[in-house]
XYZ file of N, CA and C in Angstrom:
357
model
N 100.437 108.731 94.197
C 101.388 109.027 94.886
C 101.698 110.301 94.989
N 101.589 111.048 96.189
C 101.969 112.481 96.186
C 103.407 112.677 96.088
N 103.682 113.493 94.903
C 105.119 113.631 94.503
C 105.552 115.122 95.277
N 104.564 116.051 95.361
C 105.145 117.496 95.769
C 103.915 117.825 96.930
N 104.545 118.592 97.887
C 103.696 118.713 98.978
C 104.003 120.080 99.470
N 102.965 120.998 99.379
C 103.059 122.494 99.609
C 102.570 122.722 100.858
N 103.012 123.854 101.312
C 102.463 124.346 102.687
C 102.727 125.971 102.695
N 102.230 126.535 103.620
C 102.529 128.054 103.927
C 101.474 129.090 103.444
N 100.509 128.476 102.815
C 99.316 129.532 102.379
C 98.482 129.842 103.772
N 97.897 130.792 103.484
C 96.972 131.319 104.335
C 96.375 132.675 104.181
N 95.670 133.325 105.215
C 95.063 134.661 105.098
C 95.868 135.679 105.514
N 96.407 136.818 104.737
C 97.068 137.665 105.102
C 96.549 139.138 104.918
N 96.830 140.156 105.586
C 96.259 141.529 104.984
C 97.310 142.062 103.869
N 96.886 142.990 103.254
C 97.624 143.500 102.029
C 98.626 144.349 102.635
N 99.881 144.149 102.083
C 101.166 144.577 102.493
C 101.893 143.583 103.476
N 101.534 142.517 103.723
C 101.887 141.522 104.536
C 102.997 140.487 103.788
N 103.549 139.361 104.366
C 104.238 138.590 103.813
C 103.738 136.998 104.047
N 104.039 136.217 103.197
C 103.988 134.859 103.458
C 105.190 133.971 102.878
N 105.366 133.051 103.430
C 106.414 132.178 102.507
C 106.121 130.684 102.569
N 105.724 130.177 101.077
C 105.460 129.124 100.785
C 106.433 128.136 100.530
N 106.111 126.817 100.910
C 107.443 125.801 100.751
C 106.814 124.474 99.646
N 107.537 123.999 99.148
C 107.112 122.898 98.339
C 108.160 121.672 98.569
N 107.888 120.788 99.185
C 108.847 119.445 99.393
C 108.521 118.419 98.408
N 109.659 117.949 98.061
C 109.447 116.675 97.337
C 109.947 115.452 97.998
N 109.418 114.778 98.942
C 109.801 113.639 99.817
C 110.190 112.592 99.105
N 109.647 112.322 98.078
C 110.002 110.953 97.235
C 110.840 111.047 96.303
N 111.495 112.259 96.067
C 112.486 112.463 95.051
C 113.959 112.033 95.679
N 114.919 111.328 94.979
C 116.304 111.342 95.372
C 116.780 112.443 95.031
N 118.034 112.717 95.683
C 118.530 114.299 95.679
C 119.078 114.417 94.156
N 119.404 113.518 93.341
C 119.802 114.011 92.310
C 118.537 114.179 91.285
N 117.414 113.704 91.302
C 116.220 113.911 90.833
C 115.725 115.346 90.982
N 115.812 115.770 92.128
C 115.442 117.057 92.672
C 116.340 118.238 92.331
N 117.494 117.926 92.521
C 118.660 118.905 91.931
C 118.628 119.181 90.552
N 118.352 118.115 89.833
C 118.441 118.332 88.379
C 116.949 118.932 87.583
N 115.980 118.923 88.452
C 114.941 119.623 87.967
C 114.933 121.168 88.106
N 113.881 121.438 87.039
C 113.642 122.801 86.872
C 112.330 122.805 88.047
N 112.173 123.865 88.969
C 110.972 123.953 89.650
C 110.262 125.298 89.482
N 109.062 125.481 89.687
C 108.279 126.633 89.683
C 107.223 126.662 90.441
N 106.620 128.008 90.653
C 105.421 128.266 91.351
C 104.353 128.983 90.196
N 103.246 128.432 89.965
C 102.073 128.804 89.248
C 100.933 129.351 90.455
N 100.345 130.165 89.799
C 99.077 130.412 90.511
C 97.718 130.492 89.676
N 96.543 130.428 90.525
C 95.244 130.410 89.546
C 94.083 131.354 90.331
N 94.116 132.407 89.943
C 93.109 133.328 90.607
C 91.542 132.985 90.598
N 90.772 133.369 91.279
C 89.477 133.011 91.164
C 88.971 133.254 89.924
N 88.444 132.414 88.862
C 87.875 132.555 87.691
C 88.839 132.787 86.782
N 89.915 132.614 87.096
C 90.981 132.892 85.952
C 91.778 131.835 85.544
N 92.696 131.572 84.764
C 93.472 130.622 84.260
C 94.797 130.447 85.080
N 95.416 129.426 84.964
C 96.583 129.189 85.848
C 97.640 130.046 84.996
N 98.659 130.632 85.952
C 99.536 131.501 85.134
C 100.959 131.227 86.227
N 101.989 131.340 85.476
C 103.383 131.196 85.818
C 103.630 132.302 86.825
N 104.207 131.963 88.110
C 104.784 133.279 88.845
C 106.176 133.482 88.733
N 106.578 132.369 89.047
C 108.468 132.141 89.120
C 108.923 130.873 88.952
N 110.021 130.948 88.347
C 110.650 129.728 88.115
C 112.175 129.754 88.419
N 112.664 128.613 88.751
C 114.065 128.430 89.230
C 114.718 127.312 88.688
N 115.759 127.362 87.839
C 116.230 126.112 87.089
C 117.239 125.351 87.875
N 117.640 124.270 87.389
C 118.575 123.381 88.271
C 119.793 124.297 88.406
N 120.172 125.091 87.524
C 121.601 125.774 88.028
C 121.046 127.128 88.862
N 119.730 126.966 89.207
C 119.692 128.340 90.158
C 119.015 129.703 89.235
N 119.126 129.840 88.030
C 118.588 130.865 87.324
C 117.076 131.005 87.827
N 116.598 132.273 87.833
C 115.251 132.691 88.107
C 114.859 133.578 87.127
N 113.379 133.380 87.167
C 112.566 134.356 86.263
C 111.309 134.567 86.842
N 110.596 135.689 86.744
C 109.450 136.016 87.423
C 108.424 136.798 86.735
N 107.288 136.559 87.011
C 106.105 137.342 86.233
C 106.238 138.757 86.555
N 105.932 139.693 85.555
C 106.044 141.065 85.900
C 105.276 141.563 87.019
N 104.402 140.870 87.146
C 103.488 141.304 88.303
C 103.842 140.981 89.653
N 104.886 140.148 89.662
C 105.618 139.977 91.247
C 107.018 140.418 91.253
N 107.555 140.841 89.984
C 109.112 141.101 90.331
C 109.254 142.191 91.531
N 110.271 142.229 92.122
C 110.472 143.010 93.303
C 109.963 142.725 94.599
N 108.947 141.704 94.512
C 108.107 141.460 95.921
C 108.263 139.905 95.960
N 108.403 139.168 94.964
C 108.455 137.591 95.336
C 109.903 137.193 94.849
N 110.285 136.083 95.867
C 111.293 135.558 95.505
C 111.289 133.953 95.619
N 111.902 133.357 94.676
C 111.875 131.848 94.563
C 113.384 131.638 94.791
N 113.421 130.325 95.713
C 114.662 129.748 96.104
C 114.719 128.272 96.084
N 115.651 127.663 96.247
C 115.508 125.940 96.448
C 116.584 125.970 97.498
N 116.444 124.736 98.006
C 117.325 123.941 98.828
C 117.352 122.507 98.441
N 118.493 122.049 97.647
C 118.197 120.867 97.032
C 118.677 119.777 98.199
N 119.234 120.267 99.077
C 119.610 119.184 100.266
C 118.487 118.943 100.899
N 117.401 119.582 101.132
C 116.075 119.621 101.774
C 115.063 119.218 100.744
N 115.499 119.164 99.451
C 114.519 118.762 98.479
C 113.333 119.661 98.570
N 113.453 120.931 98.567
C 112.270 122.099 98.762
C 112.910 123.367 97.775
N 111.499 123.689 97.466
C 111.663 124.986 96.726
C 110.697 125.857 97.641
N 111.190 127.340 97.457
C 110.381 128.279 98.434
C 110.029 129.353 97.695
N 108.864 129.923 97.968
C 108.257 131.417 97.580
C 108.326 132.181 98.524
N 109.056 133.137 98.569
C 108.837 134.455 99.665
C 108.059 135.528 98.996
N 107.057 135.824 99.578
C 106.041 136.827 99.022
C 105.940 138.034 100.141
N 106.299 139.161 99.473
C 106.402 140.277 100.136
C 105.366 141.279 99.708
N 105.099 142.281 100.415
C 104.203 143.371 100.086
C 102.903 142.726 99.307
N 102.228 141.943 99.862
C 101.126 141.263 99.093
C 100.116 141.959 98.761
N 99.367 142.059 97.749
C 98.473 142.665 97.136
C 96.958 141.944 97.174
N 95.844 142.193 97.232
C 94.728 141.609 97.170
C 94.696 140.775 95.825
N 95.217 141.418 94.821
C 95.334 140.568 93.365
C 96.057 139.584 93.462
N 97.009 139.530 94.467
C 97.797 137.916 94.781
C 96.910 136.728 95.116
N 95.585 137.042 95.384
C 94.778 135.999 96.037
C 94.714 134.896 94.746
N 95.025 133.576 95.350
C 94.961 132.633 94.296
C 95.271 131.316 95.037
N 95.161 130.297 94.235
C 95.581 129.008 94.685
C 97.052 128.994 94.004
N 98.013 128.526 94.844
C 99.420 128.496 94.219
C 99.662 126.981 94.273
N 100.309 126.753 93.020
C 100.654 125.497 92.898
C 102.265 125.403 92.698
N 102.911 124.256 93.281
C 104.401 123.921 92.730
C 104.376 123.259 91.735
N 105.429 123.223 91.033
C 105.455 122.589 89.497
C 107.002 121.841 89.494
N 107.228 120.726 89.019
C 108.358 120.298 88.828
C 108.444 119.574 87.498
N 109.510 119.958 86.890
C 110.027 119.696 85.471
C 111.264 118.840 85.400
N 110.984 117.364 85.348
C 111.867 116.609 85.583
C 112.750 116.400 84.035
N 112.250 116.852 83.151
C 112.876 116.876 81.905
C 112.364 115.603 81.255
N 113.155 114.851 80.944
C 112.945 113.208 80.325
C 111.919 112.683 81.401
N 111.698 112.675 82.550
C 111.145 111.878 83.353
C 109.559 112.528 83.872
N 109.539 113.547 82.991
C 107.940 114.069 83.039
C 107.939 115.289 84.081
N 106.643 115.920 84.109
C 106.527 117.054 84.636
C 105.230 116.598 85.894
N 105.424 117.157 86.990
C 104.777 117.101 88.295
C 103.876 118.482 89.014
N 102.895 118.366 89.387
C 102.284 119.397 90.062
C 101.764 119.045 91.471
N 102.062 119.981 92.383
C 101.450 119.951 93.759
C 100.172 120.188 93.937
N 99.417 119.869 94.818
C 97.890 119.871 95.268
C 97.300 121.090 95.238
N 98.273 122.078 95.361
C 97.668 123.650 95.549
C 97.610 123.979 96.981
N 97.939 125.148 97.415
C 97.567 125.841 98.693
C 96.965 127.179 98.239
N 95.979 127.579 99.206
C 95.326 128.759 99.139
C 95.963 130.004 99.943
N 96.225 130.967 99.264
C 96.617 132.421 99.418
C 95.530 133.405 99.276
N 95.116 134.223 100.387
C 94.191 135.044 100.420
C 94.722 136.482 101.020
N 94.437 137.548 100.027
C 95.194 138.737 100.671
C 94.092 139.816 101.087
N 93.769 140.185 102.044
C 92.645 141.007 102.252
C 93.019 142.333 102.293
N 92.006 143.283 101.789
C 92.495 144.596 101.442
C 92.191 145.449 102.720
């Protein structure tokens, strides 16, 4: 059963913007709102890495490589987490994965969405 559904990936030129969305349609409100949510990415030939995280109390943290360019946010009523990506660079090319930590109820991954930044 699909728990997280990502959308918004695509092909963009360097300097452009994209917004990724991750919806948790099977979550009840309390499950989503109490979860920590994050975006990871896996560039071609490399390991998966943390991009940004937003906790249940809306605290955020970012990888150094995206600070000042990417913004993570959440809308609990819509059970959705977003990743606004600005000033994209070719090195941002990767498959981006949504991640949910439900704490005692386990962790979940989305299926991934491809982001390709052309130079």
